[in-house]
Coordinates of C-alpha atoms in Angstrom, one line a residue:
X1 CA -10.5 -18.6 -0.2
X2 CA -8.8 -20.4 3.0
X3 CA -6.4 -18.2 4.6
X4 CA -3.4 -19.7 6.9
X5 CA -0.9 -17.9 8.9
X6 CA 2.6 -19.1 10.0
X7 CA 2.7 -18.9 14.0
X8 CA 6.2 -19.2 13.7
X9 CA 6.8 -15.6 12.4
X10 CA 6.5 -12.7 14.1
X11 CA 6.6 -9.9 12.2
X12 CA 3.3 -11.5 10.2
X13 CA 0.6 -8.5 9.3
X14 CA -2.5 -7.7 10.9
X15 CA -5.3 -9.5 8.6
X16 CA -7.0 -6.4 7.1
X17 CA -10.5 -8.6 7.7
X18 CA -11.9 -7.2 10.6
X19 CA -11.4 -9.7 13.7
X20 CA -12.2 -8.3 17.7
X21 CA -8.7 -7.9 18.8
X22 CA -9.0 -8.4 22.7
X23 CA -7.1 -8.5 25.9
X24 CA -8.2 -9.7 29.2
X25 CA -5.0 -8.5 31.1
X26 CA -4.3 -4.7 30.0
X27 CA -7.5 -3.2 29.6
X28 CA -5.7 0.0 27.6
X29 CA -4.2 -2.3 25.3
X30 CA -7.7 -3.9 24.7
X31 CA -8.8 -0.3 23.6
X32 CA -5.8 0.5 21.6
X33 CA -6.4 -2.3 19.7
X34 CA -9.9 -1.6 19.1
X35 CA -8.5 1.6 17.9
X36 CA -6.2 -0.3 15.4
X37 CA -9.0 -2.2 14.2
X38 CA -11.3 0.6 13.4
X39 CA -7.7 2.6 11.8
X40 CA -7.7 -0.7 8.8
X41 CA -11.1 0.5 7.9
X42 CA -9.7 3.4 6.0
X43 CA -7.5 1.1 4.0
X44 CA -7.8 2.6 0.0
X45 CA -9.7 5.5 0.9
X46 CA -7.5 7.6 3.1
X47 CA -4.1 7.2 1.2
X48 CA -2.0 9.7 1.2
X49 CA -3.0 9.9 4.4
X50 CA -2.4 7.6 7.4
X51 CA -5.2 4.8 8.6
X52 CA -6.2 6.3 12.1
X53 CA -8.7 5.2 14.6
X54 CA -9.3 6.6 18.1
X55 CA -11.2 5.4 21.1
X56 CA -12.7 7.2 24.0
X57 CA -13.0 6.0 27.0
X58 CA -14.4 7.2 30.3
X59 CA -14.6 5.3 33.8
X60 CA -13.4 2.2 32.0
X61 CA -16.6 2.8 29.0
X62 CA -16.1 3.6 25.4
X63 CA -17.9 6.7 25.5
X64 CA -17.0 7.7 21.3
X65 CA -15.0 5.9 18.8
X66 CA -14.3 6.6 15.2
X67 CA -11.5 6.1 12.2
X68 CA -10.4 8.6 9.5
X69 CA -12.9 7.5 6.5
X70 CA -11.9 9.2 4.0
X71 CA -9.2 11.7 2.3
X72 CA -10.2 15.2 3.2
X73 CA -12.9 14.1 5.4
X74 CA -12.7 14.2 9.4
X75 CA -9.5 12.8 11.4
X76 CA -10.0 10.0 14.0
X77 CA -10.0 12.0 16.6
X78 CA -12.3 14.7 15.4
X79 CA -14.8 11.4 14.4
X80 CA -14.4 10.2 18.0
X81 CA -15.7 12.9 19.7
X82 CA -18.6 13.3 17.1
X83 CA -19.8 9.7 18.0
X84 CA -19.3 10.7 22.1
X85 CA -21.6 13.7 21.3
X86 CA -24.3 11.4 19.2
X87 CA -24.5 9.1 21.9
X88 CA -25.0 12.1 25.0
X89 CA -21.7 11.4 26.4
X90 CA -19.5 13.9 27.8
X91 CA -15.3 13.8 26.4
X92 CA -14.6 15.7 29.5
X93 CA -11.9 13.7 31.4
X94 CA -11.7 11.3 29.2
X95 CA -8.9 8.9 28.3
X96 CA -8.0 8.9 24.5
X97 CA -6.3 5.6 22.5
X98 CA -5.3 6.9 19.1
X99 CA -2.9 5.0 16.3
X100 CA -1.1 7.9 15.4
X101 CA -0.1 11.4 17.4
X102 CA -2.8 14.0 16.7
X103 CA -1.7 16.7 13.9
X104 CA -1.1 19.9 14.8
X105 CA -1.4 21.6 11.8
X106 CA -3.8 23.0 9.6
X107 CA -4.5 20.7 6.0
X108 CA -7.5 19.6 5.0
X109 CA -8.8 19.5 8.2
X110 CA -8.3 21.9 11.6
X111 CA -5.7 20.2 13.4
X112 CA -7.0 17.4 16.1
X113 CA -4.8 18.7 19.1
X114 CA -6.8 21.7 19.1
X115 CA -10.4 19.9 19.3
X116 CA -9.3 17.4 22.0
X117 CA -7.5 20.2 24.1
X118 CA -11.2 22.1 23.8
X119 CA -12.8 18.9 24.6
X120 CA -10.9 18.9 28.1
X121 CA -9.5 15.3 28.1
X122 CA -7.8 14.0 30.8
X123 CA -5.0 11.7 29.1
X124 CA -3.8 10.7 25.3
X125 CA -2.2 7.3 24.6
X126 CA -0.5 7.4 21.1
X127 CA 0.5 4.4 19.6
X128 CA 3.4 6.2 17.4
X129 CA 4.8 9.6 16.5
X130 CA 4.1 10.8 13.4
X131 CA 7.2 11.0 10.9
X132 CA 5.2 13.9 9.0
X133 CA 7.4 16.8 8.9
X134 CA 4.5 19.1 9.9
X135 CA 3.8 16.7 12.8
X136 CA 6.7 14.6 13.7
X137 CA 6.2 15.6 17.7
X138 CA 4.5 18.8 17.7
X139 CA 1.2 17.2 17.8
X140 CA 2.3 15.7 21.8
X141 CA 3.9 18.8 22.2
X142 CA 1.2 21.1 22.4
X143 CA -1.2 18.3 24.5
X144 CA 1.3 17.9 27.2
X145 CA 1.2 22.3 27.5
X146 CA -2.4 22.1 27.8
X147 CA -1.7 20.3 30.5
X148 CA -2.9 16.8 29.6
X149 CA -1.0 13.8 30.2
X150 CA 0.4 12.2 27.3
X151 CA 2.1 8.4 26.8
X152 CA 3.9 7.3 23.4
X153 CA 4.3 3.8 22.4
X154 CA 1.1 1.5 23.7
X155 CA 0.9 -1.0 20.6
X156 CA 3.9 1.0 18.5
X157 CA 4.8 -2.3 16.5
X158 CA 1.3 -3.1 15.1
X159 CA 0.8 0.9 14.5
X160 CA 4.1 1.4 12.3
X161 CA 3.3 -2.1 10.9
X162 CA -0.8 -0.6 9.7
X163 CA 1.1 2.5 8.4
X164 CA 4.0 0.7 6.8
X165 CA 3.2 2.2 3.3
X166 CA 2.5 6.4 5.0
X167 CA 5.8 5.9 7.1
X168 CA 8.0 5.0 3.9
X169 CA 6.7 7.8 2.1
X170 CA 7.2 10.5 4.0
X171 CA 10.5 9.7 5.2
X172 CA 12.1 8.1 2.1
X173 CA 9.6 10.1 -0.8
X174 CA 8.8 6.6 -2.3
X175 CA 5.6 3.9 -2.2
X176 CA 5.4 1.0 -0.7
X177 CA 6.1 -1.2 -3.4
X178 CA 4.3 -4.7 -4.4
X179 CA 5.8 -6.8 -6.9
X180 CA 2.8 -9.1 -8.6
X181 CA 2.9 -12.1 -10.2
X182 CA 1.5 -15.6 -10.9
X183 CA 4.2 -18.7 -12.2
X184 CA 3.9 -22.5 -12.3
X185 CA 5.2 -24.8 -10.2
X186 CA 8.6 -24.8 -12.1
X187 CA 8.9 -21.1 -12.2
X188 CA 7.9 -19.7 -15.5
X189 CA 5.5 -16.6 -15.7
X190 CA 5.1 -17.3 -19.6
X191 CA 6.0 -20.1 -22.4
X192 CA 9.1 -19.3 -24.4
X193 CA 6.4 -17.9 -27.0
X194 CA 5.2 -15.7 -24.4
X195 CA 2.1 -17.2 -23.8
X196 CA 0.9 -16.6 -20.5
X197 CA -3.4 -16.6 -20.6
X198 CA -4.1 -18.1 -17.6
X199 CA -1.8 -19.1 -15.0
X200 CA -3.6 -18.6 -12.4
X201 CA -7.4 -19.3 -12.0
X202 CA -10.3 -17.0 -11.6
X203 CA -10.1 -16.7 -8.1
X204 CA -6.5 -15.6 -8.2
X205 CA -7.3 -13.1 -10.9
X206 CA -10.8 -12.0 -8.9
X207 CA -8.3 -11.3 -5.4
X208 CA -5.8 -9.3 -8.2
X209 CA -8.3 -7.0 -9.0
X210 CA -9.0 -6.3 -4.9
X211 CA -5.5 -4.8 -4.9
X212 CA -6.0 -3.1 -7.8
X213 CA -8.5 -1.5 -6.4
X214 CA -6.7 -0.2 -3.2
X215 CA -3.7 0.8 -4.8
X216 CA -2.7 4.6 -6.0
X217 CA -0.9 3.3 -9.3
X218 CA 0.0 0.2 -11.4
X219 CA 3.0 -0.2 -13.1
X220 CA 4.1 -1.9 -16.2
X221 CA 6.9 -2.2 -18.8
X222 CA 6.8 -1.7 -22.6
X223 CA 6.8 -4.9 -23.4
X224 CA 4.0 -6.5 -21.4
X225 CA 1.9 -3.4 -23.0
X226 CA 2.6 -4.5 -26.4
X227 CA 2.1 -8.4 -25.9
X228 CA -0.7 -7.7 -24.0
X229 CA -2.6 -4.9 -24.3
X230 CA -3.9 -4.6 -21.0
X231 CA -6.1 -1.9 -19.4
X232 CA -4.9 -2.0 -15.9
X233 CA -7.9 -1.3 -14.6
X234 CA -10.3 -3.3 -11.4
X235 CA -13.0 -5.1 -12.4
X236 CA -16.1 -6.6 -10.9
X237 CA -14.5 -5.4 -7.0
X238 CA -15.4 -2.6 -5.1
X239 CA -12.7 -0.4 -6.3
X240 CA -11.7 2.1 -3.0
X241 CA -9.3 4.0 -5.2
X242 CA -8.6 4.4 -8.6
X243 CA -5.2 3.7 -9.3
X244 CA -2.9 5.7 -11.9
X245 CA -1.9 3.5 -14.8
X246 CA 2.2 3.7 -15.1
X247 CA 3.8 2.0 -17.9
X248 CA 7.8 2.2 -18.1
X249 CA 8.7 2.9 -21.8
X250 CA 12.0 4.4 -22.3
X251 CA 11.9 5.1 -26.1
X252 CA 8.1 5.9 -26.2
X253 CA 6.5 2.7 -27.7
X254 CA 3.2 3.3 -26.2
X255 CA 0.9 2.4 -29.0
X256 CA -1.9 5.2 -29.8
X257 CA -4.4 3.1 -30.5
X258 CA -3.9 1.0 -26.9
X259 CA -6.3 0.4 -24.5
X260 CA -4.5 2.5 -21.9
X261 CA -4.6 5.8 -24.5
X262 CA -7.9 5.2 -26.1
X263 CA -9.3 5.0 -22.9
X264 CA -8.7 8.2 -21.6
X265 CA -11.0 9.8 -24.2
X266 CA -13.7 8.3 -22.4
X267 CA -12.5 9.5 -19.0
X268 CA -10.5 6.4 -18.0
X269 CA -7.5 6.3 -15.2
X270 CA -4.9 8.8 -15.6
X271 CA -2.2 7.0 -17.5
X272 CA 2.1 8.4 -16.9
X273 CA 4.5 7.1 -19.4
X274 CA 8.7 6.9 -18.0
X275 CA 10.8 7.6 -20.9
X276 CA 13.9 8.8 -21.4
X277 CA 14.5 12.6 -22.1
X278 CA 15.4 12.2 -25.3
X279 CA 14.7 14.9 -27.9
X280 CA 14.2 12.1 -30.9
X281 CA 11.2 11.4 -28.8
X282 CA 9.7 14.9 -29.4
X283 CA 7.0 13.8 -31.7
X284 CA 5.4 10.7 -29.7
X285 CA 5.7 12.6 -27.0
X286 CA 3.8 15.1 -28.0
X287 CA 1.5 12.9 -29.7
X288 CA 0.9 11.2 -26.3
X289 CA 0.3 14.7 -24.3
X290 CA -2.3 15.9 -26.5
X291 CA -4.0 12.4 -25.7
X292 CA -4.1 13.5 -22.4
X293 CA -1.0 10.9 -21.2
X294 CA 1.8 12.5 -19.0
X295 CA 5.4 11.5 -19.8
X296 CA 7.5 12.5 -17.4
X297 CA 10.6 12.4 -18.9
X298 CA 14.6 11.3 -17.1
X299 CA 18.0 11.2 -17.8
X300 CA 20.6 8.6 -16.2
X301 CA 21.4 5.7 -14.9
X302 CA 18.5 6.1 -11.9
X303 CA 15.7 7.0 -14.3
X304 CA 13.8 4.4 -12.9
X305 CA 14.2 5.9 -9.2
X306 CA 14.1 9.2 -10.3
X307 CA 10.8 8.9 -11.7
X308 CA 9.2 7.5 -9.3
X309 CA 10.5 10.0 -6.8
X310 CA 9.0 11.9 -8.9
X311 CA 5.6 11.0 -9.6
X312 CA 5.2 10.3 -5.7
X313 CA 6.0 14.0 -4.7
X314 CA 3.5 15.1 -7.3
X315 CA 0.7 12.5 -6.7
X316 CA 1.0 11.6 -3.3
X317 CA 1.9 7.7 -4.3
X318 CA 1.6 5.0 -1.3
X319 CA 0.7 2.2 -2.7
X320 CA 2.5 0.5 -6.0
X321 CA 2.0 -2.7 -7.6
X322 CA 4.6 -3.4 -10.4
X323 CA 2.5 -6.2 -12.6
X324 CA 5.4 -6.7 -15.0
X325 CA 7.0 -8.3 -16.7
X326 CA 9.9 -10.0 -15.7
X327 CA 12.1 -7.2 -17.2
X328 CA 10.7 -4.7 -15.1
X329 CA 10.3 -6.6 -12.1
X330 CA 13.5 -7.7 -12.4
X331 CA 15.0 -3.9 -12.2
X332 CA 12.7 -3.5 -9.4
X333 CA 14.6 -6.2 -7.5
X334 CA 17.7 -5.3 -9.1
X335 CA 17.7 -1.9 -7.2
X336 CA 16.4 -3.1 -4.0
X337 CA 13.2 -1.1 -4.8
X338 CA 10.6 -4.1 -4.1
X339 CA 9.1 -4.2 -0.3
X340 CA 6.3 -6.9 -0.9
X341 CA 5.7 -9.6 -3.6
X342 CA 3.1 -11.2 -4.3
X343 CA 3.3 -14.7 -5.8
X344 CA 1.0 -16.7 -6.8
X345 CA 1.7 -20.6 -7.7
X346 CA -0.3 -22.3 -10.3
X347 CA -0.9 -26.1 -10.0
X348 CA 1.0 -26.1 -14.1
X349 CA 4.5 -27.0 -15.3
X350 CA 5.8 -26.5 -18.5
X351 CA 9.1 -28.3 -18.3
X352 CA 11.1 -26.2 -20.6
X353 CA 14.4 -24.7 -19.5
X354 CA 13.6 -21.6 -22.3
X355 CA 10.2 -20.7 -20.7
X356 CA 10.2 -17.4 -19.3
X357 CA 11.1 -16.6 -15.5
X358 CA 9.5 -14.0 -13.1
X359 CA 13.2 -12.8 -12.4
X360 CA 16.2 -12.8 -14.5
X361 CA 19.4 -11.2 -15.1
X362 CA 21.1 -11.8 -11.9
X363 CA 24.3 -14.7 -12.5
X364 CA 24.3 -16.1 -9.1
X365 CA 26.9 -19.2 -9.3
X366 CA 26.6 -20.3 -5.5
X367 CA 23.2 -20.8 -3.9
X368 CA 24.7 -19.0 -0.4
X369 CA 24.7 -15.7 -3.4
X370 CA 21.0 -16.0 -3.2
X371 CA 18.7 -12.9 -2.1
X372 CA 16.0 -14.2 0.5
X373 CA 12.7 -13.1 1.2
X374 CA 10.8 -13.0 4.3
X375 CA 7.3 -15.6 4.4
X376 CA 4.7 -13.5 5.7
X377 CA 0.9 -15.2 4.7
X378 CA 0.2 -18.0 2.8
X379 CA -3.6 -17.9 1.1
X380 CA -5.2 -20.6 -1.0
X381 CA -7.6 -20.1 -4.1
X382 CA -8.8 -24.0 -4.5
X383 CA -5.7 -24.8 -6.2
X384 CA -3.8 -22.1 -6.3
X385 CA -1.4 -20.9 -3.6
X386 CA -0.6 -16.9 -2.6
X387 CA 2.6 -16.5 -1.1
X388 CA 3.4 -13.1 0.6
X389 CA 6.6 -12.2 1.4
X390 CA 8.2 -9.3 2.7
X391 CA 11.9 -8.1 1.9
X392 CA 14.3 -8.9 4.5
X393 CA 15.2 -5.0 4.6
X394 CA 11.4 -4.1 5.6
X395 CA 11.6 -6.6 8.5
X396 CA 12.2 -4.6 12.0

């Protein structure tokens, strides 16, 4: 895999490989962004929670450092001052570089205001306030009445930019939301029969699988379920989550004998069907229920929307990648519901104005009609070519 940036944008996104991120001016913005760089380390395995890291420093020495690990596990901070205790150090008077304000409440953890307040620091640098409700301030609030010195904003951009997917929903109750797909060189995702077995080479396919394995659900349509089969599942990665298996299907299609149904007998994925709330549907429905598949079930024009509200409320969604097909992606788009996509470029052309394109239904008679994307990161897989872009909206 070769990976190339554009230097001409700004707004590209940290590269989740790890890299030393240094500065030889600002020595705090050296330490915030060894703070960042420990937050990405939580990428997959803290969701619905935020990626956090925090770095302690004392007389100009990290004295403790840490990043929240895992869902339910130990905050940043708390981690921090765990590693300044293994290594003999004293946290009193210390200077503190977190990503995100310290919670004040209690979850799954006690909140981390009240064990750096005990630990006596001197000062707190936070990157951003956090938009959780139960935070959303309090968390400086309370440090600056115990009396320690508190300053908002040191590296803000690249914090908001880590936490991009947390931020969205918790103010807006929906996931960040990645559109995938793979197309030729002339822009078909399938031949006019519908043949589409492979696009894209194994490589491609391999770095697919990496994001499904990161994600908290996968989204398809009917259609791509019955051509297809598919089990929407990672393979041969390390998998950091295990991402819900969604499959849009309005009229309740879902084959029972599919992989994604037969598989939960033998304690596959969770698997949510979107279908109208029809009451012709009773039967499937119930059929799919006691195969242990939820429906969850909408009325109205924004059943799409409606849904997903829904099923990110109730299963702390972050991450989605909509895999297709062009139907569904197409409504994605359609509603201005996509953030990211994904597209990957085959070396192949099929020359045939009836092949099937990765977006359609959208009558766009003068090119200045056209919706634009933003060009974030270019990767290359030998031949093929990833290009990320982000939509113009999701551009600050």
């Amino acid at each position: 895999m070769r990976r190339e940036t554009l230097p001409t944008f700004v707004n590209i996104p940290p590269d989740l490989a790890e890299k030393p991120l240094m500065s030889h001016v600002d020595p705090n913005l050296k330490h915030m962004q060894r703070a960042l760089m420990l937050a990405k380390r939580g990428l997959g395995r803290v969701e619905p929670n935020p990626m956090v890291g925090c770095v302690l420093v004392s007389r100009g020495k990290v004295i403790g450092e840490g990043f929240h690990g895992k869902f339910g596990r130990p905050h940043a901070e708390v981690e921090a001052l765990t590693d300044c205790k293994k290594r003999a150090n004293d946290p009193r008077g210390c200077d503190v570089f977190v990503t995100l304000e310290p919670c004040s409440h209690h979850g799954k953890t006690p909140p981390c205001v009240d064990a750096l307040i005990e630990a006596k620091v001197r000062r707190v640098f936070v990157a951003m306030g956090d938009p959780f409700a139960q935070v959303d301030g309090q968390g400086v609030e309370k440090l600056k009445a115990a009396g320690i010195d508190v300053k908002v904003g040191l590296c803000a951009n690249e914090a908001r930019e880590l936490n991009r997917a947390f931020v969205k929903r918790v103010t807006i109750g929906l996931p960040w939301t990645i559109a995938k797909w793979a197309q030729t060189i002339d822009g078909h995702i399938a031949t006019r029969a519908g043949d589409s077995q492979w696009i894209s080479n194994e490589k491609s396919r391999a770095n697919v699988h990496q994001l499904r394995g990161r994600v908290d659900a996968i989204m398809v349509g009917i259609g791509t379920v019955l051509a297809d089969d598919p089990s929407l599942t990672a393979r041969d990665v390390k998998v950091k989550r295990v991402a819900r298996r969604i499959v849009v299907d309005p009229a309740l299609r879902l084959p029972m004998e599919s992989k994604l149904v037969t598989s939960l007998s033998a304690g596959g994925p969770p698997v949510t069907v979107i279908a109208r709330n029809d009451e012709n549907n009773a039967v499937q429905r119930r059929e799919l229920e006691e195969a242990g598949v939820e429906v969850c079930a909408m009325a109205g024009e924004h059943m799409l929307v409606d849904a997903l509200r829904s099923l990110t409320d109730t299963h702390g969604l972050t991450n989605l990648l909509v895999e297709g097909g062009a139907t569904l992606i197409s409504s994605f788009f359609a509603k201005n519901m996509i953030d990211e996509a994904q597209v990957y470029v085959a070396p192949k052309w099929l020359g045939d104005a009836q092949a099937a394109p990765a977006i359609h239904g959208f009558e766009r008679t003068l090119m200045k009609e056209a919706e634009t994307l933003s060009l974030q990161q270019i990767t290359r897989f030998d031949d093929d070519v990833l290009l990320t872009y982000r939509a113009r909206s999701q551009i600050k």
